[in-house]
Short mmCIF file of C-alpha atoms in Angstrom, two decimals:
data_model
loop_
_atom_site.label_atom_id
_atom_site.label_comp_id
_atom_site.label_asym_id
_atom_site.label_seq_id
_atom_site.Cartn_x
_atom_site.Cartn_y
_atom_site.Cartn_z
CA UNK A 259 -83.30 -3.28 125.42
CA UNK A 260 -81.42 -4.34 128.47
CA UNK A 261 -81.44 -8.02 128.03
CA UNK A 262 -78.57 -10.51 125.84
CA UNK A 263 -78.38 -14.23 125.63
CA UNK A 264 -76.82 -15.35 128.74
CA UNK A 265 -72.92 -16.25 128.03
CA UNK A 266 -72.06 -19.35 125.92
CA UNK A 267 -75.22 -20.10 124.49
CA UNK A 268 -75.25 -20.66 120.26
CA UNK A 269 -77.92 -18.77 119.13
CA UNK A 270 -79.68 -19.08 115.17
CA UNK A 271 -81.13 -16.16 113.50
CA UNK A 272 -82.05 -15.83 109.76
CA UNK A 273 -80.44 -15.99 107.75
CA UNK A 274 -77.67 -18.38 109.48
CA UNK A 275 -80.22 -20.17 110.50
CA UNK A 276 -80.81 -21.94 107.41
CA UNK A 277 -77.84 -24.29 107.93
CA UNK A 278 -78.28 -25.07 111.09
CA UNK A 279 -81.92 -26.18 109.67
CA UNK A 280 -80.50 -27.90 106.72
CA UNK A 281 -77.95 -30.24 109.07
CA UNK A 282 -80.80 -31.48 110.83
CA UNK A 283 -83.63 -32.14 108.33
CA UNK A 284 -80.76 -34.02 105.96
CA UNK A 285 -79.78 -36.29 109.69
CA UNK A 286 -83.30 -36.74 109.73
CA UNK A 287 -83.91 -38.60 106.11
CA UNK A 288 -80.35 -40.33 106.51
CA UNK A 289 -81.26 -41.80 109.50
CA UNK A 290 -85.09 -42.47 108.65
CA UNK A 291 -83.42 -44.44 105.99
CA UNK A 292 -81.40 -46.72 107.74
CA UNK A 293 -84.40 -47.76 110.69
CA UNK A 294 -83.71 -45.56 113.12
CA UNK A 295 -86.55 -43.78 114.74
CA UNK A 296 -86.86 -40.88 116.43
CA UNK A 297 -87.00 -39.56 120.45
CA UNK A 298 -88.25 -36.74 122.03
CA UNK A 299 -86.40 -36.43 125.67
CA UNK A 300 -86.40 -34.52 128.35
CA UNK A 301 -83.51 -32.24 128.70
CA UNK A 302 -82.78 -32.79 132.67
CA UNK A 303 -82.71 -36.18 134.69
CA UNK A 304 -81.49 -37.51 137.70
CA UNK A 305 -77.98 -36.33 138.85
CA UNK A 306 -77.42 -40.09 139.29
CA UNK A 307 -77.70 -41.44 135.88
CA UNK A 308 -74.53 -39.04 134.73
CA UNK A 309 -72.82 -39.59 137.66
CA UNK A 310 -73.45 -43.68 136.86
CA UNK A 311 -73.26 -43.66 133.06
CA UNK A 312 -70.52 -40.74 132.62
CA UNK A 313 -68.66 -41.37 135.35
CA UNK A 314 -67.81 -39.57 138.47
CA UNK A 315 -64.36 -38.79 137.86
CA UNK A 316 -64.72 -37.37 134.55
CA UNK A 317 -64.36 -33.58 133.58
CA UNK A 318 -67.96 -33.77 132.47
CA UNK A 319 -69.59 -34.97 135.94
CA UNK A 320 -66.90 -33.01 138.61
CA UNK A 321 -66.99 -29.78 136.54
CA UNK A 322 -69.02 -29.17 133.60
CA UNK A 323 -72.40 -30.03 135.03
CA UNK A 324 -75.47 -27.79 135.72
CA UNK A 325 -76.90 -29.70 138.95
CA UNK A 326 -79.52 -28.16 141.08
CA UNK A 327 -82.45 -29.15 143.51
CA UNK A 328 -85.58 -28.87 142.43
CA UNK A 329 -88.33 -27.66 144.66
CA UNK A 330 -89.31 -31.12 145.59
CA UNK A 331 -85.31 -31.65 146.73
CA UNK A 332 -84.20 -33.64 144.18
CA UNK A 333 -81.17 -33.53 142.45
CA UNK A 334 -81.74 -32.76 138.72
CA UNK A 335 -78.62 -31.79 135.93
CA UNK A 336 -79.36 -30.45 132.63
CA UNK A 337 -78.21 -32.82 130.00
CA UNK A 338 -74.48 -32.47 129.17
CA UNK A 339 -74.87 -35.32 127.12
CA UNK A 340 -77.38 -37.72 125.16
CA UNK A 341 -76.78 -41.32 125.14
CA UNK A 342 -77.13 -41.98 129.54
CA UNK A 343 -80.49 -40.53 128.78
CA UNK A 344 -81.53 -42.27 125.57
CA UNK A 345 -80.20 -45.66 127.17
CA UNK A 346 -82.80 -44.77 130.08
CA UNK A 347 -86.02 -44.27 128.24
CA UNK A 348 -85.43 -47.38 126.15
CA UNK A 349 -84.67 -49.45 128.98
CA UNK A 350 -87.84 -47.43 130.75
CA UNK A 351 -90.16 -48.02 127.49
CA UNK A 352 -89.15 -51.45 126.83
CA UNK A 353 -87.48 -50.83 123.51
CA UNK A 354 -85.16 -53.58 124.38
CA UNK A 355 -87.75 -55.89 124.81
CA UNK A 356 -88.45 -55.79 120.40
CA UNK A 357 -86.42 -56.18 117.50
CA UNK A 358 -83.11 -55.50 118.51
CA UNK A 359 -80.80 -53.70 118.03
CA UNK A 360 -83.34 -50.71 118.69
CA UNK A 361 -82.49 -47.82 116.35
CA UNK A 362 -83.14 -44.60 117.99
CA UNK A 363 -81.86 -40.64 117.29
CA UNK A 364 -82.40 -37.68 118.96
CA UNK A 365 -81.76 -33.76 118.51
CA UNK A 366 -81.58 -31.03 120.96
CA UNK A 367 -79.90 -28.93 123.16
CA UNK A 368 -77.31 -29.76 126.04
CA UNK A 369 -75.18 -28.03 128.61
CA UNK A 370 -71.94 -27.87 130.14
CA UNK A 371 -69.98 -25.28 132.37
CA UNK A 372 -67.06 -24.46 130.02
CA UNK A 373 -64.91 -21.31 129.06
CA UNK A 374 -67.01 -20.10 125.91
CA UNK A 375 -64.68 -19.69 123.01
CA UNK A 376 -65.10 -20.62 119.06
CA UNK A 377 -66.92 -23.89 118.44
CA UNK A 378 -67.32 -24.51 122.46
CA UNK A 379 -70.81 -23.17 123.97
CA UNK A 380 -72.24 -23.74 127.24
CA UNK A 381 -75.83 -24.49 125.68
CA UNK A 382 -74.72 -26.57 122.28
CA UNK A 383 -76.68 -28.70 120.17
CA UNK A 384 -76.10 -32.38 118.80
CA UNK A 385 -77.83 -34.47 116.89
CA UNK A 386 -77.21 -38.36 118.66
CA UNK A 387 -78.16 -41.84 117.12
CA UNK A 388 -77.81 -45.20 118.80
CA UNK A 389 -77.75 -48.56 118.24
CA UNK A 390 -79.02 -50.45 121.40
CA UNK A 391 -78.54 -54.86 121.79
CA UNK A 392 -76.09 -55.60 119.50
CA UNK A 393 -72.42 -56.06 119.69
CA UNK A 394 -72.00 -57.20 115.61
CA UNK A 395 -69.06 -54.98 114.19
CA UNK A 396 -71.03 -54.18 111.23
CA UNK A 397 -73.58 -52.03 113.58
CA UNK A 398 -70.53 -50.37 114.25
CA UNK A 399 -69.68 -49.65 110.66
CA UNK A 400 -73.40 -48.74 110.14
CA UNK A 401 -73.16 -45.76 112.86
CA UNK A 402 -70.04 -44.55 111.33
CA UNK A 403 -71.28 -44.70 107.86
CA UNK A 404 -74.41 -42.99 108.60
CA UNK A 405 -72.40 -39.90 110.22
CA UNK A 406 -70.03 -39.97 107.46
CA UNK A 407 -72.37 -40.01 104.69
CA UNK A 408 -74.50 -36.99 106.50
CA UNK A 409 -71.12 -34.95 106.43
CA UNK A 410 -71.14 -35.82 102.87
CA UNK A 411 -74.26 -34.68 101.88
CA UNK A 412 -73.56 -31.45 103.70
CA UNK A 413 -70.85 -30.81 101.51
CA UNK A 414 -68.13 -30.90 103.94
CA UNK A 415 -65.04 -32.49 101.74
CA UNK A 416 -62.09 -31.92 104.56
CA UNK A 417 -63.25 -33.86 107.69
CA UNK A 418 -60.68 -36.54 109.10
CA UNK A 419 -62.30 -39.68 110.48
CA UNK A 420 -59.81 -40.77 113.59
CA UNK A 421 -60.21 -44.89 114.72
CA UNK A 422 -59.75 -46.66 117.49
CA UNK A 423 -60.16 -49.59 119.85
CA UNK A 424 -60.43 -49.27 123.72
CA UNK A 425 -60.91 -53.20 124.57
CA UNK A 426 -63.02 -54.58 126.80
CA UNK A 427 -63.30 -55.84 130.72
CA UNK A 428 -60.92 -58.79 129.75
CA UNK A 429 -58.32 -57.01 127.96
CA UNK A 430 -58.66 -53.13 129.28
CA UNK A 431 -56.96 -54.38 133.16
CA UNK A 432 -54.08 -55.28 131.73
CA UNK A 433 -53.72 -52.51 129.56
CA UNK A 434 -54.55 -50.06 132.59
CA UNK A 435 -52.23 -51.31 134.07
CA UNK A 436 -49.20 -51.25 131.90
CA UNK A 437 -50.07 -47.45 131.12
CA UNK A 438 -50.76 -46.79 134.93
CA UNK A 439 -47.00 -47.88 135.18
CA UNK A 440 -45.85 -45.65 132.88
CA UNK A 441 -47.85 -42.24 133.52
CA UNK A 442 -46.85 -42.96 137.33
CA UNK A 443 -42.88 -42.46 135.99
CA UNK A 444 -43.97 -38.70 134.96
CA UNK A 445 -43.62 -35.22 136.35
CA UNK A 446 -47.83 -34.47 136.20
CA UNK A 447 -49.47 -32.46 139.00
CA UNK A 448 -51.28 -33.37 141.85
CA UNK A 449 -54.77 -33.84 140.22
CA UNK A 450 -53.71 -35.31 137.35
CA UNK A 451 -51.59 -37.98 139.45
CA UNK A 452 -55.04 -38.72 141.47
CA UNK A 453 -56.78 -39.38 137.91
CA UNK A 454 -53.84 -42.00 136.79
CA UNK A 455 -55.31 -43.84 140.12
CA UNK A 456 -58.89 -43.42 139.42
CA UNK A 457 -59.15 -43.63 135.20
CA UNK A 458 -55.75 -43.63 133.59
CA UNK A 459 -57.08 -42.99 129.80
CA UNK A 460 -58.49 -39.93 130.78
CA UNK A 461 -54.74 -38.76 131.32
CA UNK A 462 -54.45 -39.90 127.52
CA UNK A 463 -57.10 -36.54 126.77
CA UNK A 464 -55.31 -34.45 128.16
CA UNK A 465 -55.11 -31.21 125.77
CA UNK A 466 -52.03 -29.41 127.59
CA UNK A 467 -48.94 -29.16 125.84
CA UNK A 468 -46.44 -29.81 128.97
CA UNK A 469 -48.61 -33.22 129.27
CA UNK A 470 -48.80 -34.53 125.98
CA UNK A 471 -45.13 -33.54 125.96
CA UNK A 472 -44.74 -36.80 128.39
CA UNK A 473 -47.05 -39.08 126.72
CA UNK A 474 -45.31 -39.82 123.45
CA UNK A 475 -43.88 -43.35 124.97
CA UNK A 476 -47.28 -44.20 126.65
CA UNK A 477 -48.64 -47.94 125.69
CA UNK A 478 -50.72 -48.07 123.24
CA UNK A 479 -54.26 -50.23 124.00
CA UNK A 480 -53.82 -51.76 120.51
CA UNK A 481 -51.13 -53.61 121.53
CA UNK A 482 -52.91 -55.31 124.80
CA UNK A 483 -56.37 -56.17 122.64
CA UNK A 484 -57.64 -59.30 123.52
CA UNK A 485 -58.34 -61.91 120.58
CA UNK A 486 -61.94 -60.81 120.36
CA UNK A 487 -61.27 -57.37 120.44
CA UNK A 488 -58.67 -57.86 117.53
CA UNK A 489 -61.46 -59.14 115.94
CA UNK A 490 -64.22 -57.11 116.21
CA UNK A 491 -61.88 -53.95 115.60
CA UNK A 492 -60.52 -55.55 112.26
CA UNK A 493 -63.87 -56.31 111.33
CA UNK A 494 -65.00 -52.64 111.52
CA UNK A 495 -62.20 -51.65 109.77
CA UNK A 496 -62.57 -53.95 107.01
CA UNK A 497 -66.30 -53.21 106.55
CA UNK A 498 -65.55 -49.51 106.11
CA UNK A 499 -62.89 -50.15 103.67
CA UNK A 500 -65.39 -52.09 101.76
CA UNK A 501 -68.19 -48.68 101.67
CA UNK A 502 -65.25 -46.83 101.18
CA UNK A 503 -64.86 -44.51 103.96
CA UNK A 504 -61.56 -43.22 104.64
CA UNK A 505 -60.31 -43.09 108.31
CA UNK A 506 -56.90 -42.80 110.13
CA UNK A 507 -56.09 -45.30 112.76
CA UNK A 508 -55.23 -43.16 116.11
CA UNK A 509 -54.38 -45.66 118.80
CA UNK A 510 -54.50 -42.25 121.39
CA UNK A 511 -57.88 -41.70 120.91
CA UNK A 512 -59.31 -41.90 124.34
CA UNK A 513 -62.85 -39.58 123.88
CA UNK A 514 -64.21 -37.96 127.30
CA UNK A 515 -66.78 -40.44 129.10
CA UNK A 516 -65.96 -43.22 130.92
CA UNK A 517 -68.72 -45.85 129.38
CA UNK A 518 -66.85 -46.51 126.60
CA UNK A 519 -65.53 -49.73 125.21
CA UNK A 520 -64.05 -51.20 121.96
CA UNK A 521 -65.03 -49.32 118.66
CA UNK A 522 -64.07 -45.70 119.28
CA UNK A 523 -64.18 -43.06 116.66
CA UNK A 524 -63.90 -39.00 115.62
CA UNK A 525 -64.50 -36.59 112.95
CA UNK A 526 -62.16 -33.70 113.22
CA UNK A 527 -61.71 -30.74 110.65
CA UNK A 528 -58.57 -28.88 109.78
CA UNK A 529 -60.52 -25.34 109.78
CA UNK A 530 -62.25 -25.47 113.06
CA UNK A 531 -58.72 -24.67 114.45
CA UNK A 532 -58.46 -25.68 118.73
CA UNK A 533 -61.45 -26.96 118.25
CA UNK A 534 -61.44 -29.06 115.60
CA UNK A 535 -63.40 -32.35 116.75
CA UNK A 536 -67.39 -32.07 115.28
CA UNK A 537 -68.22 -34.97 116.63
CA UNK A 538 -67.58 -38.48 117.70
CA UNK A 539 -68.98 -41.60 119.51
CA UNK A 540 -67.85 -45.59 120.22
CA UNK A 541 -69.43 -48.73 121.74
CA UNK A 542 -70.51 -48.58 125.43
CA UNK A 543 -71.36 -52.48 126.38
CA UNK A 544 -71.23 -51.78 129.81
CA UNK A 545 -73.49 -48.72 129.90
CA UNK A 546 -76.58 -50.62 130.89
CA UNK A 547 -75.82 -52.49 133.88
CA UNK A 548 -73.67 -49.22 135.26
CA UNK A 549 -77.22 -47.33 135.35
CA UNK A 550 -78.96 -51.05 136.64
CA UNK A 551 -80.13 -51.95 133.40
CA UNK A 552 -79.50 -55.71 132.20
CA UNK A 553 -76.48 -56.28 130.30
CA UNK A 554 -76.86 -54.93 126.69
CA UNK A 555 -74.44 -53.85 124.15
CA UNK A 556 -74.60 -50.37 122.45
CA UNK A 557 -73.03 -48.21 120.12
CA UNK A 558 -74.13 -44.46 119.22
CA UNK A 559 -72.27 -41.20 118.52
CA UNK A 560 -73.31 -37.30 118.94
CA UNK A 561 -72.82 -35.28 116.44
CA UNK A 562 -72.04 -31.38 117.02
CA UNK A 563 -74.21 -29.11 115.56
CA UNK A 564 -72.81 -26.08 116.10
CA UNK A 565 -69.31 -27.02 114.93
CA UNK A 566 -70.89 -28.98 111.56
CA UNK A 567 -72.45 -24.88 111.02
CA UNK A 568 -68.59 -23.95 111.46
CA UNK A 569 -67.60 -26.55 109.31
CA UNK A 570 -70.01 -25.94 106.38
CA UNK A 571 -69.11 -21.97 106.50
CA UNK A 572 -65.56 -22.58 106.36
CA UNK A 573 -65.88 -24.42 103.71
CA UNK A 574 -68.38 -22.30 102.04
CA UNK A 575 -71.27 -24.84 101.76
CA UNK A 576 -73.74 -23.39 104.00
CA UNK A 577 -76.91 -22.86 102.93
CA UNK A 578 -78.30 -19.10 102.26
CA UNK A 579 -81.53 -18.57 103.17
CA UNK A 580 -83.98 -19.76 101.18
CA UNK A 581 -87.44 -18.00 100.62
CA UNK A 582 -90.19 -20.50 101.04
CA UNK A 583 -92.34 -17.98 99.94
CA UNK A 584 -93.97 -18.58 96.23
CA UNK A 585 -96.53 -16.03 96.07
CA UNK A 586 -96.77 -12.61 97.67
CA UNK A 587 -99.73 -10.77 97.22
CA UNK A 588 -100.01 -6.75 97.43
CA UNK A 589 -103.02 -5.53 98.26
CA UNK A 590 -103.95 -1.55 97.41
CA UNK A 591 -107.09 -0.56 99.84
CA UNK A 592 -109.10 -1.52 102.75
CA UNK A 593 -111.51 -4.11 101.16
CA UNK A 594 -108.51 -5.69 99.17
CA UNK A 595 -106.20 -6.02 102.32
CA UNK A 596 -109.38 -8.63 103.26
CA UNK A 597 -109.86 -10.40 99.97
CA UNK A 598 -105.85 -10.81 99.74
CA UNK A 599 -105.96 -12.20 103.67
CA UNK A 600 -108.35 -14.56 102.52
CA UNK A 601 -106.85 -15.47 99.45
CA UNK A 602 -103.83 -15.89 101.20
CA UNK A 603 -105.30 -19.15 103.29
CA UNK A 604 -106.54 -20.46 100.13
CA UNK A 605 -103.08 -20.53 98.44
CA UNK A 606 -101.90 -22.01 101.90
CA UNK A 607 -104.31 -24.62 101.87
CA UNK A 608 -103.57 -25.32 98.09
CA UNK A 609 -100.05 -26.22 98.91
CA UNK A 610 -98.76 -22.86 97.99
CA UNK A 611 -96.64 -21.03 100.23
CA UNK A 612 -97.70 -17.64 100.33
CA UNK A 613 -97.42 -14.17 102.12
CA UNK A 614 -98.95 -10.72 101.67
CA UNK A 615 -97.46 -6.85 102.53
CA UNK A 616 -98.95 -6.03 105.68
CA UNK A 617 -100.10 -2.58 107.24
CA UNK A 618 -101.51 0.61 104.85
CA UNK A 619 -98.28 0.21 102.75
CA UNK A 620 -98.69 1.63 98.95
CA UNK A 621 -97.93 0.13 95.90
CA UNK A 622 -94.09 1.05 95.47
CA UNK A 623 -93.18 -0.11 99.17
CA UNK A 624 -95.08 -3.11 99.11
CA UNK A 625 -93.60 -4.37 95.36
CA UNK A 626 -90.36 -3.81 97.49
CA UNK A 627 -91.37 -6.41 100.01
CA UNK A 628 -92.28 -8.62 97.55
CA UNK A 629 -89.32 -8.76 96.18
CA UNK A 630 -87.58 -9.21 98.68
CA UNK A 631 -89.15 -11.80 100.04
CA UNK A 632 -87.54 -13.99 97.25
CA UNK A 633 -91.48 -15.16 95.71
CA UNK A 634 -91.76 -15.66 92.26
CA UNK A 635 -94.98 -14.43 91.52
CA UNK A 636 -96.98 -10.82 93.03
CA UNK A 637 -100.55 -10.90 93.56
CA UNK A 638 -101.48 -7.19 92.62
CA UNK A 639 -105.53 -6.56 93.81
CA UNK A 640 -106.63 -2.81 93.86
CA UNK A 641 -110.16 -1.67 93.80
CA UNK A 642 -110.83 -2.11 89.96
CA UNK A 643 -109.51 -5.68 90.15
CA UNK A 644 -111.91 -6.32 92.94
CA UNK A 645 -115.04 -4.93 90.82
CA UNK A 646 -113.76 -6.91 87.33
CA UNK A 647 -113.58 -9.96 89.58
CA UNK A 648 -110.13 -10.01 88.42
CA UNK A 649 -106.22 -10.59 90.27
CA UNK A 650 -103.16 -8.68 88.47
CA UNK A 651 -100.56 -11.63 88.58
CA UNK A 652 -96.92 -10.74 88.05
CA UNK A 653 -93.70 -12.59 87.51
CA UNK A 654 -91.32 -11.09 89.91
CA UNK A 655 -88.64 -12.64 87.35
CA UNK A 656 -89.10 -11.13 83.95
CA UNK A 657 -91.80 -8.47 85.21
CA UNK A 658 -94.69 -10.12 82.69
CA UNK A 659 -97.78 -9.00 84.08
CA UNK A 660 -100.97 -10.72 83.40
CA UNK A 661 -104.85 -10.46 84.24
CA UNK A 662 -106.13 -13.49 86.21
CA UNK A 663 -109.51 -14.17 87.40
CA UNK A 664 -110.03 -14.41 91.48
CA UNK A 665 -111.82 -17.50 91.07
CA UNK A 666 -109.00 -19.56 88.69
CA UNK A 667 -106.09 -17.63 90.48
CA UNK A 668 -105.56 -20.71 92.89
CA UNK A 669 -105.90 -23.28 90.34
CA UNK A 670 -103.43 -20.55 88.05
CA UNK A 671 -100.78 -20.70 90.49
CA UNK A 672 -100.68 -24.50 91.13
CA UNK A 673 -100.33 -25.26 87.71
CA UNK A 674 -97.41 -22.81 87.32
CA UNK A 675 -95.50 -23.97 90.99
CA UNK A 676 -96.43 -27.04 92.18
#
């Protein structure tokens, strides 16, 4: 075969699969249980609404984006991130219009144009939540907690929750300013001297060494916080010290999109290595109106899904696979292949998870299969069993073998697995 996966793209077989599975059907009851329901989306929208919402100067929008024309000559970008679009579709569907805030999630796929290495994919996966119409402090506790207790149930001990607080329009100016001051004093290049003009805390990301080098005397937005934003960020913090969550204060944290306001946070983990970040999110009050949406507060995060699988095998809690197979029936002969197929939807229907050697296999290859298929019971049917009406059931864990009739085998089984 001539074809691979094209470059950068996570892929999930068996049995790795199983954890990638597991992290999102355990995001899916935490969040069910805190309100939040769920969104289907598409994965490409207008170019404008990242350009708008992410913000043209970032890495994301003037690098990292997968733009093209469509036949009809629009421009349309693959989604290299989740909350522009879930802000859209529940200003589109009216969701803002209810009970607010609106609690929404999401899972899928999105795309940037990076260097593939370890943990960083072109095609990557996230699972997102947001909190849409509210600017109480405890919604931004809730958001937090909710990641934090997901990463808990996971059985990921090591992560590092990182805080901070990037103000607002009344107290950010000044603070922009003050640091624009002081990055203007340093030796940076040409493009990164255009970015202190055009967004100054991006400069604060900045992962190379001979940068960060220059940085250690940079302001720090914590000390230009309006009273409100004091507020609201001491609020959080106290809220989370009440549930007990951990976190260290990081008055650097700047993440990568512009939209964001106040309430910023990240989960990093020592064993991920360069990248260690698996996720992270803040509040964005001034998303809405940037993509001409009325003025309504939000806070969400996306969660990586790929770099929570990372996580969970360095720490050795990732799920094997699991056999969701319970009964595997062998079938010796033509006219017991079809009274096994058949018996097989019956235990389906039943509730019973069920699966059957397939193709003229014989009795020793097909006991094989069963086993390892992981079921705990073989359905043995040869040609005498079919003319004494009769079902050879075994116990694939201490080999008992017992006669069963065909017509009590279903109701057998249930009352032994379900």
């Amino acid at each position: 075969m001539t074809f691979q996966a094209p470059k950068g793209v996570s892929e999930y077989t068996p049995p790795r699969s199983a954890a990638f599975r597991r992290a999102i059907d355990t995001f899916a009851a935490t969040v069910t249980r805190a309100g939040y329901g769920y969104l289907e989306l598409p994965v490409f929208e207008d170019t404008q609404l990242y350009a708008r919402g992410v913000g043209e100067s970032t890495d994301v929008v003037t690098k990292e984006m997968y733009t093209f024309q469509d036949r009809g000559g629009r421009s349309v970008t693959l989604r290299p991130e989740f909350t522009a679009g879930v802000l859209r579709a529940v200003l589109e569907h009216g969701l803002h219009n209810g009970q607010l805030p609106a609690k929404v999630w999401a899972v899928g796929p999105a795309f940037r144009y990076e260097r593939p290495q370890a943990g960083r994919y072109r095609q990557f996966y996230q699972v997102d939540l947001e909190a849409i119409g509210s600017d109480d402090p405890l919604v931004d506790a809730e958001t937090i907690a909710i990641a934090w207790d997901w990463y808990q149930q996971l059985g990921l001990q090591r992560l590092t929750l990182l805080l901070n607080t990037l103000g607002c329009a009344e107290c950010r100016p000044i603070y922009r300013a003050a640091l624009q001051d002081f990055l203007r004093a340093l030796d940076l290049d040409e493009a990164t001297r255009a970015r202190v003009e055009i967004n100054p805390l991006r400069v604060l990301d900045d992962k190379r060494p001979e940068v960060k080098a220059q940085l250690e005397g940079a302001p720090l937005v914590t000390d230009h916080l309006c009273a409100a934003c004091k507020a609201h960020h001491d609020q959080v913090r106290t809220a989370l010290a009440d549930l007990s969550i951990p976190w260290t204060d990081n008055p650097r944290l700047v993440r990568g999109l512009d939209y964001y306001t106040r309430t910023t946070f990240e989960f990093d983990h020592p064993l991920l290595g360069a990248q260690s970040a698996v996720g992270g999110g803040g509040r964005y009050d001034g998303l809405s109106e940037s993509i001409g949406g009325p003025p309504l507060p939000g806070i969400g995060f996306g969660l990586g899904l790929d770099r929570t699988v990372l996580a969970m095998e360095a720490e050795q809690v990732a799920a094997a696979a699991v056999s969701t197979v319970d009964v595997y029936a062998v079938p010796l002969g033509d006219e017991a292949r079809r009274r096994a197929f058949a018996l097989l939807t019956e235990l389906r229907r039943a509730g019973l998870a069920a699966d059957m050697a397939y193709g003229a296999r014989g009795l020793k290859g097909s006991m094989k299969a069963a086993s390892k298929s992981g079921a705990r019971y073989a359905l043995i049917l040869g040609e005498r069993d079919l003319e004494a009406g009769a079902v050879q059931l075994k116990d694939l864990e201490t080999a008992e073998q017992t006669e069963v009739s065909l017509a009590s085998i279903v109701d057998t089984l249930k009352g032994k697995l379900l």
